Short mmCIF file of C-alpha atoms and ligand atoms in Angstrom, two decimals:
data_model
loop_
_atom_site.label_atom_id
_atom_site.label_comp_id
_atom_site.label_asym_id
_atom_site.label_seq_id
_atom_site.Cartn_x
_atom_site.Cartn_y
_atom_site.Cartn_z
CA MET B 1 15.26 -26.59 27.57
CA THR B 2 11.89 -26.60 25.84
CA ILE B 3 8.95 -25.43 27.86
CA ARG B 4 5.75 -27.11 26.93
CA ILE B 5 2.60 -25.23 27.80
CA THR B 6 -0.45 -27.33 28.12
CA ARG B 7 -3.84 -25.74 27.72
CA ARG B 8 -4.47 -25.84 31.44
CA ALA B 9 -1.11 -24.53 32.51
CA VAL B 10 -1.08 -21.25 30.70
CA LEU B 11 -1.24 -18.74 33.47
CA GLY B 12 2.01 -17.52 34.90
CA ALA B 13 3.90 -18.76 31.91
CA SER B 14 3.96 -15.42 30.12
CA ALA B 15 7.72 -15.54 29.67
CA ALA B 16 7.26 -18.55 27.48
CA PHE B 17 4.52 -17.08 25.31
CA ALA B 18 6.79 -15.62 22.70
CA ALA B 19 8.86 -18.71 22.23
CA THR B 20 6.27 -21.42 22.33
CA PRO B 21 3.61 -22.05 19.71
CA ALA B 22 1.17 -23.02 22.37
CA VAL B 23 -2.56 -22.91 22.10
CA LEU B 24 -3.91 -20.85 24.94
CA ARG B 25 -7.19 -21.33 26.64
CA ALA B 26 -8.01 -17.86 27.65
CA GLN B 27 -9.98 -17.62 30.86
CA GLN B 28 -8.07 -14.86 32.57
CA ILE B 29 -5.64 -13.50 30.03
CA PHE B 30 -7.84 -10.61 28.93
CA LYS B 31 -7.66 -7.31 30.71
CA ASP B 32 -11.04 -6.39 29.23
CA TYR B 33 -14.01 -7.93 27.40
CA PRO B 34 -12.53 -9.78 24.40
CA PHE B 35 -15.54 -9.45 22.04
CA ARG B 36 -15.59 -5.66 21.81
CA LEU B 37 -15.69 -5.78 18.01
CA GLY B 38 -18.91 -7.78 17.95
CA VAL B 39 -19.84 -10.75 15.79
CA ALA B 40 -20.84 -11.22 12.18
CA SER B 41 -22.05 -13.85 9.76
CA GLY B 42 -21.74 -14.02 6.00
CA ASP B 43 -21.54 -15.88 2.71
CA PRO B 44 -24.47 -18.23 3.43
CA SER B 45 -24.94 -21.45 1.48
CA PRO B 46 -27.89 -23.89 1.65
CA ASP B 47 -26.14 -25.81 4.45
CA GLY B 48 -24.25 -23.17 6.38
CA PHE B 49 -22.53 -19.79 6.60
CA VAL B 50 -19.43 -18.14 8.03
CA ILE B 51 -19.51 -16.88 11.60
CA TRP B 52 -16.92 -14.30 12.57
CA THR B 53 -15.43 -12.53 15.52
CA ARG B 54 -12.10 -10.98 16.41
CA LEU B 55 -10.66 -11.08 19.89
CA ALA B 56 -9.63 -7.56 20.83
CA PRO B 57 -9.96 -6.56 24.49
CA ASP B 58 -8.03 -3.35 23.70
CA PRO B 59 -9.17 -2.68 20.11
CA LEU B 60 -6.96 0.31 19.26
CA ASP B 61 -3.82 -1.31 20.67
CA GLN B 62 -1.30 -2.54 18.11
CA HIS B 63 -2.39 -6.14 18.57
CA GLY B 64 -5.84 -5.53 19.97
CA GLY B 65 -4.55 -6.18 23.49
CA MET B 66 -3.85 -9.82 22.68
CA PRO B 67 -0.82 -11.99 23.46
CA MET B 68 1.00 -13.17 20.35
CA ALA B 69 -0.20 -16.76 20.55
CA PRO B 70 -3.12 -18.73 19.15
CA ILE B 71 -6.20 -18.75 21.36
CA GLU B 72 -8.92 -21.35 21.30
CA VAL B 73 -12.48 -20.00 20.98
CA GLU B 74 -15.67 -22.01 21.37
CA TRP B 75 -18.62 -21.40 19.05
CA GLU B 76 -22.19 -22.60 18.96
CA VAL B 77 -25.01 -22.38 16.44
CA ALA B 78 -28.60 -22.93 17.56
CA ARG B 79 -32.03 -23.31 16.01
CA ASP B 80 -33.60 -20.95 18.54
CA GLU B 81 -32.76 -17.43 19.61
CA ASN B 82 -32.19 -18.48 23.22
CA LEU B 83 -29.39 -20.78 22.06
CA ARG B 84 -30.83 -23.87 23.74
CA ASP B 85 -31.41 -26.10 20.73
CA ILE B 86 -27.83 -26.44 19.53
CA ALA B 87 -27.44 -27.46 15.88
CA ALA B 88 -23.64 -27.30 15.68
CA SER B 89 -20.74 -26.35 17.93
CA GLY B 90 -16.97 -26.58 18.06
CA THR B 91 -13.76 -24.74 18.70
CA ALA B 92 -11.69 -22.56 16.42
CA LEU B 93 -8.28 -20.98 16.68
CA ALA B 94 -7.88 -17.22 16.78
CA ARG B 95 -4.40 -16.82 15.33
CA PRO B 96 -2.04 -13.86 15.69
CA GLU B 97 -1.26 -14.09 11.97
CA LEU B 98 -4.87 -12.97 11.34
CA ALA B 99 -5.19 -10.45 14.20
CA HIS B 100 -6.96 -13.10 16.32
CA SER B 101 -9.92 -13.10 13.99
CA VAL B 102 -12.05 -16.23 13.76
CA HIS B 103 -13.84 -17.39 10.61
CA VAL B 104 -15.81 -20.59 11.16
CA GLU B 105 -17.38 -22.10 8.03
CA VAL B 106 -20.37 -23.80 9.62
CA ALA B 107 -21.80 -26.65 7.50
CA GLY B 108 -24.37 -29.45 7.79
CA LEU B 109 -27.32 -27.16 8.60
CA GLU B 110 -30.83 -27.18 7.10
CA PRO B 111 -31.60 -24.94 4.11
CA GLY B 112 -33.69 -21.77 4.15
CA ARG B 113 -34.01 -21.10 7.86
CA PRO B 114 -32.63 -18.78 10.55
CA TYR B 115 -30.00 -19.76 13.09
CA TRP B 116 -28.45 -17.94 16.03
CA TYR B 117 -24.81 -18.12 17.07
CA ARG B 118 -22.37 -17.03 19.76
CA PHE B 119 -18.70 -17.35 20.71
CA ASN B 120 -17.41 -18.21 24.18
CA ILE B 121 -14.06 -18.17 25.92
CA GLY B 122 -14.22 -19.38 29.47
CA ARG B 123 -16.88 -17.25 31.07
CA GLU B 124 -16.71 -14.54 28.43
CA ARG B 125 -19.55 -14.66 25.92
CA SER B 126 -19.96 -12.70 22.73
CA THR B 127 -23.21 -11.04 21.78
CA ARG B 128 -25.61 -13.23 19.85
CA GLY B 129 -25.91 -12.99 16.08
CA LYS B 130 -28.60 -14.14 13.69
CA ALA B 131 -27.69 -15.89 10.45
CA ARG B 132 -29.68 -17.70 7.81
CA THR B 133 -28.99 -20.49 5.36
CA LEU B 134 -29.88 -20.12 1.69
CA PRO B 135 -32.82 -22.07 0.32
CA ARG B 136 -32.10 -25.34 -1.47
CA VAL B 137 -30.75 -24.72 -4.99
CA GLY B 138 -33.69 -24.54 -7.41
CA ALA B 139 -36.27 -24.44 -4.59
CA SER B 140 -39.45 -22.58 -5.37
CA ILE B 141 -39.52 -19.54 -3.08
CA ASP B 142 -41.94 -16.66 -3.34
CA ARG B 143 -40.00 -13.82 -1.78
CA VAL B 144 -36.58 -12.61 -0.72
CA ARG B 145 -36.03 -9.39 1.20
CA PHE B 146 -32.58 -7.92 1.67
CA ALA B 147 -30.67 -4.69 2.24
CA VAL B 148 -27.91 -2.96 0.27
CA ALA B 149 -25.49 -0.64 2.09
CA GLY B 150 -21.97 0.77 2.11
CA CYS B 151 -19.84 3.95 2.19
CA GLN B 152 -19.57 4.55 5.91
CA HIS B 153 -17.14 7.38 6.56
CA TYR B 154 -16.73 7.40 10.33
CA GLU B 155 -16.00 11.11 10.63
CA ASP B 156 -18.80 12.21 8.33
CA GLY B 157 -21.65 10.90 10.44
CA TYR B 158 -23.21 8.45 12.84
CA PHE B 159 -24.12 5.01 11.55
CA THR B 160 -27.75 5.43 12.64
CA ALA B 161 -28.96 4.00 9.34
CA PHE B 162 -27.31 0.68 10.25
CA ARG B 163 -29.40 0.48 13.43
CA HIS B 164 -32.57 0.93 11.38
CA LEU B 165 -31.33 -1.61 8.85
CA ALA B 166 -30.90 -4.16 11.66
CA GLU B 167 -34.42 -3.48 12.92
CA GLU B 168 -35.84 -4.27 9.46
CA ASP B 169 -34.64 -7.88 9.89
CA PRO B 170 -33.48 -8.41 6.28
CA GLU B 171 -32.59 -11.91 5.12
CA PHE B 172 -29.15 -10.71 4.11
CA VAL B 173 -27.11 -7.59 3.43
CA PHE B 174 -25.03 -6.83 0.36
CA HIS B 175 -22.24 -4.40 1.28
CA TYR B 176 -20.70 -2.67 -1.73
CA GLY B 177 -17.58 -1.48 0.06
CA ASP B 178 -15.99 1.64 1.54
CA TYR B 179 -16.37 -0.09 4.88
CA ILE B 180 -13.47 2.04 6.10
CA TYR B 181 -11.82 5.16 4.73
CA GLU B 182 -8.04 5.27 4.60
CA TYR B 183 -7.60 8.96 5.31
CA ARG B 184 -6.12 10.54 8.41
CA SER B 185 -8.38 12.69 10.54
CA SER B 186 -9.70 15.64 8.54
CA PRO B 187 -9.36 19.10 10.08
CA LEU B 188 -11.53 20.76 7.44
CA ARG B 189 -13.13 19.77 4.21
CA ILE B 190 -15.44 21.63 1.88
CA GLY B 191 -18.62 19.83 0.86
CA TRP B 192 -20.38 19.66 -2.51
CA ASP B 193 -22.35 22.73 -1.51
CA GLY B 194 -19.17 24.78 -0.96
CA ARG B 195 -19.65 24.91 2.80
CA PRO B 196 -17.29 23.47 5.44
CA ARG B 197 -18.24 19.97 6.52
CA THR B 198 -19.09 18.98 10.07
CA PHE B 199 -17.28 15.98 11.45
CA VAL B 200 -18.89 14.11 14.29
CA ARG B 201 -15.82 12.08 15.30
CA ALA B 202 -12.19 11.65 14.30
CA HIS B 203 -10.11 8.89 12.74
CA GLU B 204 -7.35 7.53 14.94
CA GLY B 205 -3.89 7.59 13.46
CA GLN B 206 -2.43 8.75 10.18
CA ALA B 207 -3.33 7.73 6.63
CA LEU B 208 -3.28 3.93 6.36
CA TYR B 209 -0.29 2.21 4.80
CA ASP B 210 0.65 -0.92 6.69
CA LEU B 211 -1.16 -3.88 8.17
CA GLY B 212 -1.25 -2.42 11.68
CA ASP B 213 -2.73 0.84 10.37
CA TYR B 214 -5.56 -0.91 8.53
CA ARG B 215 -6.27 -3.22 11.47
CA GLN B 216 -6.57 -0.30 13.84
CA ARG B 217 -8.98 1.50 11.50
CA TYR B 218 -11.23 -1.57 11.23
CA ALA B 219 -11.14 -1.88 15.01
CA GLN B 220 -12.18 1.75 15.42
CA TYR B 221 -15.10 1.40 12.99
CA LYS B 222 -16.17 -1.95 14.38
CA MET B 223 -16.59 -0.57 17.88
CA ASP B 224 -19.58 1.36 16.53
CA PRO B 225 -22.68 -0.23 18.13
CA ASP B 226 -24.99 0.50 15.17
CA LEU B 227 -22.60 -1.25 12.79
CA GLN B 228 -22.36 -4.17 15.20
CA MET B 229 -26.16 -4.41 15.26
CA ALA B 230 -26.34 -4.61 11.47
CA HIS B 231 -23.77 -7.41 11.48
CA ALA B 232 -25.57 -9.31 14.23
CA ALA B 233 -28.92 -9.03 12.43
CA ALA B 234 -28.22 -10.89 9.19
CA PRO B 235 -25.51 -12.55 7.11
CA TRP B 236 -23.61 -10.18 4.86
CA PHE B 237 -22.13 -10.55 1.43
CA ALA B 238 -19.15 -8.27 1.90
CA SER B 239 -17.24 -6.81 -1.02
CA PHE B 240 -14.70 -3.99 -1.13
CA ASP B 241 -14.37 -0.84 -3.17
CA ASP B 242 -11.50 1.64 -3.26
CA HIS B 243 -11.25 3.06 0.27
CA GLU B 244 -10.48 -0.32 1.82
CA VAL B 245 -7.09 0.29 0.16
CA GLU B 246 -6.79 3.80 -1.29
CA ASN B 247 -9.00 6.28 -3.15
CA ASN B 248 -9.69 5.17 -6.76
CA TRP B 249 -7.04 2.43 -6.95
CA VAL B 250 -7.38 -0.15 -9.71
CA GLY B 251 -5.20 -3.19 -10.32
CA LEU B 252 -1.73 -2.28 -9.10
CA GLN B 253 -2.15 1.44 -9.66
CA ASP B 254 -2.80 4.03 -7.00
CA GLN B 255 -3.35 7.75 -7.45
CA GLN B 256 0.21 8.81 -6.60
CA ASP B 257 2.12 6.92 -9.29
CA THR B 258 3.66 4.66 -6.69
CA PRO B 259 5.72 1.90 -8.36
CA PRO B 260 3.30 -1.03 -8.82
CA GLU B 261 5.54 -3.46 -6.93
CA LEU B 262 5.33 -1.17 -3.90
CA PHE B 263 1.60 -0.51 -4.18
CA ALA B 264 1.20 -4.30 -4.36
CA LEU B 265 2.59 -4.50 -0.81
CA ARG B 266 0.13 -1.91 0.50
CA ARG B 267 -2.76 -3.56 -1.33
CA ALA B 268 -1.85 -6.98 0.09
CA MET B 269 -1.83 -5.63 3.65
CA ALA B 270 -5.09 -3.72 3.14
CA LEU B 271 -6.84 -6.78 1.71
CA GLN B 272 -5.48 -8.98 4.49
CA ALA B 273 -7.02 -6.60 7.03
CA TRP B 274 -10.28 -6.63 5.01
CA TYR B 275 -10.30 -10.43 5.13
CA GLU B 276 -9.54 -10.44 8.84
CA HIS B 277 -12.53 -8.22 9.59
CA MET B 278 -15.16 -9.56 7.20
CA PRO B 279 -17.34 -12.69 7.57
CA VAL B 280 -16.04 -14.23 4.35
CA ARG B 281 -14.89 -17.70 3.41
CA ARG B 282 -11.30 -18.91 3.31
CA SER B 283 -11.49 -18.79 -0.48
CA SER B 284 -11.40 -14.97 -0.13
CA LEU B 285 -8.08 -15.04 1.75
CA PRO B 286 -5.75 -12.78 -0.24
CA GLY B 287 -2.37 -14.00 -1.39
CA GLN B 288 0.72 -12.47 -2.98
CA ASN B 289 -1.15 -12.08 -6.26
CA GLY B 290 -4.26 -10.43 -4.90
CA ILE B 291 -7.65 -11.80 -4.02
CA ALA B 292 -10.42 -13.90 -5.58
CA ASP B 293 -13.57 -12.57 -3.93
CA TYR B 294 -16.15 -12.55 -6.73
CA ARG B 295 -18.78 -15.15 -6.03
CA ARG B 296 -22.39 -16.19 -6.56
CA ALA B 297 -25.23 -16.97 -4.13
CA ARG B 298 -28.47 -18.59 -5.29
CA PHE B 299 -31.85 -18.01 -3.66
CA GLY B 300 -33.75 -21.03 -4.89
CA GLY B 301 -34.97 -20.40 -8.42
CA LEU B 302 -35.90 -16.80 -7.60
CA LEU B 303 -32.65 -14.86 -7.50
CA ASP B 304 -28.99 -15.29 -8.37
CA LEU B 305 -26.74 -12.77 -6.63
CA HIS B 306 -23.46 -12.17 -8.46
CA VAL B 307 -21.01 -10.33 -6.20
CA LEU B 308 -18.32 -8.63 -8.29
CA ASP B 309 -14.86 -7.13 -7.79
CA THR B 310 -14.58 -4.02 -9.98
CA ARG B 311 -11.18 -2.93 -8.59
CA SER B 312 -8.65 -5.75 -8.70
CA PHE B 313 -8.72 -6.57 -12.40
CA ARG B 314 -9.66 -3.23 -13.94
CA SER B 315 -7.55 -1.34 -16.46
CA ASP B 316 -6.46 2.16 -15.45
CA GLN B 317 -9.06 4.93 -15.50
CA PRO B 318 -9.00 6.85 -18.81
CA CYS B 319 -8.67 10.62 -19.25
CA ASP B 320 -6.58 10.90 -16.05
CA ASP B 321 -9.42 9.83 -13.73
CA GLY B 322 -11.88 12.07 -11.89
CA PHE B 323 -14.91 13.82 -13.37
CA LYS B 324 -13.50 14.70 -16.80
CA THR B 325 -14.42 15.58 -20.34
CA VAL B 326 -14.76 12.38 -22.35
CA CYS B 327 -11.52 11.55 -24.18
CA ASP B 328 -10.57 8.75 -26.60
CA GLY B 329 -9.60 6.46 -23.73
CA VAL B 330 -13.27 6.02 -22.84
CA ARG B 331 -13.69 4.11 -26.12
CA ASP B 332 -10.54 1.98 -25.70
CA PRO B 333 -11.42 -1.50 -27.05
CA GLN B 334 -8.73 -3.09 -24.81
CA ALA B 335 -10.14 -1.60 -21.59
CA SER B 336 -11.55 -3.91 -18.94
CA VAL B 337 -13.52 -3.52 -15.72
CA LEU B 338 -13.77 -7.11 -14.54
CA GLY B 339 -10.73 -8.71 -16.14
CA GLU B 340 -11.01 -11.65 -18.48
CA ALA B 341 -11.57 -14.48 -15.98
CA GLN B 342 -14.21 -12.69 -13.89
CA GLU B 343 -16.05 -11.50 -16.99
CA ARG B 344 -16.16 -15.02 -18.43
CA TRP B 345 -17.35 -16.37 -15.06
CA LEU B 346 -20.15 -13.78 -14.87
CA PHE B 347 -21.30 -14.25 -18.45
CA ASP B 348 -21.34 -18.06 -18.01
CA ASN B 349 -23.42 -17.65 -14.85
CA LEU B 350 -25.87 -15.39 -16.64
CA GLN B 351 -26.18 -17.72 -19.62
CA ASN B 352 -26.59 -20.90 -17.59
CA GLY B 353 -28.13 -19.72 -14.30
CA GLY B 354 -31.84 -19.86 -15.06
CA ALA B 355 -32.94 -17.87 -12.01
CA ARG B 356 -35.98 -15.59 -12.33
CA TRP B 357 -33.90 -12.50 -11.34
CA ASN B 358 -30.21 -11.71 -11.55
CA ALA B 359 -28.70 -9.17 -9.14
CA ILE B 360 -25.36 -7.79 -10.23
CA ALA B 361 -23.98 -6.72 -6.86
CA GLN B 362 -21.03 -4.43 -7.40
CA GLN B 363 -19.39 -1.10 -6.66
CA VAL B 364 -19.29 1.60 -9.35
CA MET B 365 -22.09 3.05 -11.49
CA VAL B 366 -22.87 1.36 -14.81
CA MET B 367 -25.09 4.14 -16.22
CA PRO B 368 -22.89 6.41 -18.38
CA LEU B 369 -24.08 9.55 -16.70
CA ASP B 370 -23.29 12.91 -18.26
CA ARG B 371 -22.18 14.86 -15.18
CA ARG B 372 -22.53 18.38 -16.51
CA THR B 373 -24.28 20.62 -14.02
CA GLY B 374 -23.55 23.88 -15.87
CA ASP B 375 -22.93 25.06 -19.40
CA GLU B 376 -19.82 23.00 -20.09
CA PRO B 377 -19.61 22.43 -23.86
CA GLU B 378 -18.57 18.77 -23.83
CA GLU B 379 -19.81 15.67 -22.05
CA ILE B 380 -18.29 14.94 -18.61
CA ARG B 381 -18.25 11.48 -17.05
CA ASN B 382 -16.98 9.90 -13.85
CA MET B 383 -13.81 8.16 -15.07
CA ASP B 384 -13.91 5.85 -12.06
CA SER B 385 -17.22 4.31 -13.15
CA TRP B 386 -18.37 1.92 -15.90
CA GLY B 387 -19.38 5.14 -17.71
CA ALA B 388 -15.71 5.58 -18.68
CA TYR B 389 -15.37 2.05 -20.07
CA ASP B 390 -17.63 2.04 -23.13
CA VAL B 391 -16.57 -1.29 -24.63
CA PRO B 392 -16.75 -3.45 -21.48
CA ARG B 393 -20.00 -1.73 -20.47
CA GLU B 394 -21.70 -2.50 -23.78
CA ARG B 395 -20.41 -6.10 -23.54
CA LEU B 396 -21.99 -6.42 -20.09
CA LEU B 397 -25.30 -4.92 -21.22
CA GLN B 398 -25.55 -7.41 -24.09
CA GLN B 399 -25.32 -10.21 -21.52
CA LEU B 400 -27.94 -8.67 -19.23
CA ARG B 401 -30.60 -8.51 -21.93
CA GLY B 402 -33.57 -10.79 -21.17
CA LYS B 403 -32.17 -11.87 -17.79
CA ASN B 404 -34.34 -9.75 -15.45
CA ALA B 405 -31.09 -8.14 -14.34
CA VAL B 406 -30.89 -5.52 -11.62
CA VAL B 407 -27.54 -3.85 -11.00
CA LEU B 408 -26.85 -2.86 -7.38
CA THR B 409 -24.23 -0.16 -6.95
CA GLY B 410 -22.72 2.20 -4.36
CA ASP B 411 -19.80 4.63 -4.47
CA GLU B 412 -21.68 7.79 -5.44
CA HIS B 413 -22.94 8.87 -2.01
CA GLN B 414 -26.25 9.67 -3.67
CA THR B 415 -29.30 7.66 -4.70
CA PHE B 416 -29.71 7.08 -8.43
CA ALA B 417 -32.21 4.81 -10.15
CA GLY B 418 -32.39 4.38 -13.88
CA GLU B 419 -32.59 2.17 -16.92
CA LEU B 420 -29.50 0.60 -18.40
CA ARG B 421 -29.68 1.32 -22.10
CA THR B 422 -27.26 0.13 -24.77
CA ASP B 423 -25.39 2.55 -27.05
CA ALA B 424 -24.16 4.83 -24.27
CA GLY B 425 -27.65 5.24 -22.85
CA GLU B 426 -29.42 5.93 -26.12
CA GLY B 427 -30.40 2.41 -27.20
CA GLU B 428 -32.63 -0.34 -25.88
CA ALA B 429 -33.25 -0.72 -22.11
CA VAL B 430 -31.88 -4.13 -21.10
CA ALA B 431 -31.71 -3.86 -17.28
CA VAL B 432 -32.11 -1.39 -14.43
CA GLU B 433 -29.65 0.01 -11.91
CA PHE B 434 -30.15 1.09 -8.31
CA VAL B 435 -27.33 3.16 -6.85
CA THR B 436 -27.59 3.17 -3.07
CA SER B 437 -26.59 6.34 -1.22
CA SER B 438 -24.17 6.04 1.71
CA ILE B 439 -24.51 5.17 5.37
CA SER B 440 -22.71 8.39 6.32
CA SER B 441 -20.17 9.44 3.66
CA GLY B 442 -20.79 12.97 2.45
CA GLY B 443 -22.53 14.08 5.64
CA ASP B 444 -26.18 15.06 5.91
CA GLY B 445 -26.74 15.82 2.22
CA ALA B 446 -29.71 17.84 1.04
CA ASP B 447 -33.23 17.31 -0.24
CA VAL B 448 -31.98 18.23 -3.70
CA ARG B 449 -28.33 18.39 -4.66
CA ASN B 450 -27.14 21.41 -6.63
CA GLY B 451 -27.38 20.67 -10.33
CA ALA B 452 -29.68 17.66 -9.97
CA ASP B 453 -32.14 19.18 -12.45
CA ARG B 454 -29.40 19.55 -15.08
CA ILE B 455 -28.24 15.97 -14.52
CA ALA B 456 -31.83 14.71 -14.92
CA ALA B 457 -32.36 16.74 -18.09
CA ARG B 458 -29.17 15.47 -19.75
CA ASN B 459 -29.70 11.81 -18.84
CA PRO B 460 -33.22 10.69 -19.80
CA PHE B 461 -32.50 7.08 -18.74
CA LEU B 462 -32.13 8.36 -15.16
CA LYS B 463 -35.47 8.12 -13.35
CA PHE B 464 -34.69 9.19 -9.80
CA THR B 465 -32.02 10.96 -7.73
CA GLY B 466 -31.72 11.66 -4.00
CA ASP B 467 -29.09 13.18 -1.73
CA ARG B 468 -29.80 11.79 1.74
CA ARG B 469 -27.92 9.03 3.57
CA GLY B 470 -29.25 5.52 4.09
CA TYR B 471 -29.61 2.11 2.48
CA THR B 472 -31.85 0.29 0.02
CA LEU B 473 -34.32 -2.39 1.03
CA CYS B 474 -35.14 -4.78 -1.80
CA GLU B 475 -38.10 -7.12 -1.92
CA VAL B 476 -38.10 -9.58 -4.78
CA THR B 477 -40.99 -11.82 -5.87
CA PRO B 478 -41.47 -13.73 -9.14
CA GLU B 479 -43.60 -10.81 -10.41
CA ASN B 480 -41.81 -7.71 -9.14
CA TRP B 481 -38.58 -6.24 -7.84
CA GLN B 482 -39.21 -3.44 -5.39
CA SER B 483 -36.47 -1.18 -4.00
CA ALA B 484 -37.25 1.21 -1.15
CA PHE B 485 -34.71 3.99 -0.62
CA ARG B 486 -34.55 4.24 3.15
CA ILE B 487 -33.02 7.48 4.42
CA VAL B 488 -32.15 9.42 7.54
CA ARG B 489 -32.40 13.21 7.36
CA SER B 490 -29.32 13.71 9.50
CA VAL B 491 -26.16 11.77 10.22
CA THR B 492 -24.52 14.61 12.17
CA THR B 493 -27.05 14.35 14.99
CA PRO B 494 -27.61 11.01 16.71
CA ASP B 495 -30.78 8.90 16.60
CA ALA B 496 -32.35 10.29 13.43
CA PRO B 497 -35.53 8.40 12.43
CA ILE B 498 -35.76 6.42 9.20
CA ASP B 499 -37.99 7.34 6.31
CA THR B 500 -38.71 6.10 2.79
CA LEU B 501 -37.54 8.62 0.20
CA ALA B 502 -39.13 6.73 -2.70
CA THR B 503 -39.94 3.21 -3.84
CA ALA B 504 -39.06 1.92 -7.29
CA THR B 505 -40.70 -1.13 -8.84
CA VAL B 506 -39.43 -3.23 -11.73
CA PRO B 507 -42.01 -5.61 -13.22
CA ALA B 508 -40.48 -8.95 -14.25
CA GLY B 509 -39.92 -9.15 -17.99
CA GLU B 510 -39.50 -5.40 -18.37
CA SER B 511 -36.40 -3.23 -18.02
CA ALA B 512 -38.44 -0.35 -16.73
CA LEU B 513 -38.83 1.49 -13.45
CA ILE B 514 -41.98 2.78 -11.84
CA VAL B 515 -40.99 5.26 -9.12
CA GLY B 516 -43.55 6.23 -6.50
FE1 FE2 E 1 -17.58 5.86 -0.61
#
C-alpha cells in the first residue's frame, strides 16, 4: 500500500516519513526554533540577490534536528524594514540532500536599492536580513562602500569584529574564506610569539573529513550571534580558501599525500557543505569535478569586482610548501594559480570591462614578500601565495596595468598594504594590494609583530603592516580608493571596541598608496 501524505496531513504520519517523498508543511514538527543558524543574502545583481537560511532546530545534531523529508519554507522580500511593502514572496523547498538549506534567487527587483527579507514556517519567523541590489550596469554612481573580511577561527577568539562590521552598514561584504577551520579542538598551540595561545571556545568533534563533519562545523560557527549579524546586515560575496577543506590544499592535492581520487571525495563533501551554508547562486553548486565559483559583480561604471578561486585550479606549491627558501620551482613557467579558463575569463573581463576601478577579490597574497626576519642568507617566501608563482604573477600584473586595480586578499592573519610591482617587486608599480587581517585567527596579535621591521626593510614595495584582528572598510569614488583597517585590540575578551589602525588612500590613475 502506498501512503500519500498531503501537506495538511503530516502530523502523526512519522512512520511514513522515511518512505514517502512528501513535502512537509512544518508547523509543529520542530522541537526548537528552526532558524537558529540565522539568515544571509549574497551575490546581488541589478534585479535581485540570493536569500539563504538553513533549517536546524538542533544545529549540532547529525541532521540539524530535521526529519529526512523536504520542507516547504515561505519567504518574503520587502521595500521597507518593517516588511510591510512586499516586493516579492514565494515558497522554497528545504531539501535533506542539502541539509535543509534554502537558496532563493530573488529576481525582478529594482536596481541600486536596499531590501529586507525574512523566512517563515507556520508561526515560526526568521530574523530579518537586509540585502541590496546592484546598480544598473553602466550607471553613473559616485560611491560604493563595502567591507572585506575572513579567517574566523572559532577557538582563537570572539567574532566581535563582525558585530562592528554589521553596525557600519556596508553595501556588501567580500569574504575571502577560512569561514571555518577543519581542525579538531586544540589542547595547546604555540603562537608566533612563542607563547601558548589562549582559546576562548572549543571545536565540536574531530578533524573534518565527511559531509556530516563539515555540516556540523558550519552549524557551530553559524550559531555565533556576531557572525549572524554580519550576514543579516548586507549581501556577501562568499569565496573559500583552504580551511573550508584542508590546510593549504590545491587542486586535488592535500598536505598528507592522500591519493588524489580519495582527496577528491573529501573536497567534494567539503565544498557541498560550503555551498549549503553560503548565500551563493545555484551556479556555484559543486559537482563531481569540483566547483565553478569565480564570478564578477559590476557596480555601475564605478567598480568591477572579480571574485577569484585561487585553490581549485592551482598547480602544487613549489619547494615543498610552507615558508621556504626560494627554489627553482618558483620560476616554473608551467605553474598556474588560476588555471587556464579562469585566467582567460579574468583577463577578458579586465580588457573589456571599462569600469573606473577593478577589485581583484581573492585569497592569497600577490606581493612576493621576502619573509626573512633574521639573518638567513637566502630569500624566503610563502610558497602558498602568489609570491611562489613568479610566471603567473607577472602575467597577472601585466593585465592589471592601467586598470586602477586593487587586489583584496586575506590568509595572512595580518594587515599588509603595498604596491604591486613587476619584476618580483623591483619593477614598475601597476596596482596596489590590501591584505586584510583576520576576524579572530591568530588570537589577539600585537601592536608590532616580531620581525616586522626586518620585513619592511627587505620589501620596499610594502607600505604598511599591522598585527591586530579586524576587517577592512573600503570606500570607492571616481577619484579615490580609501581602505580603513578596522581593528579590535582583543578577541580573547568579549565586546572589544573597534578602532581604525590606519587608512590608506589610492588616487585614481596612480598605483601608489598614501597611508595615514
Ligand atoms: Fe586563515
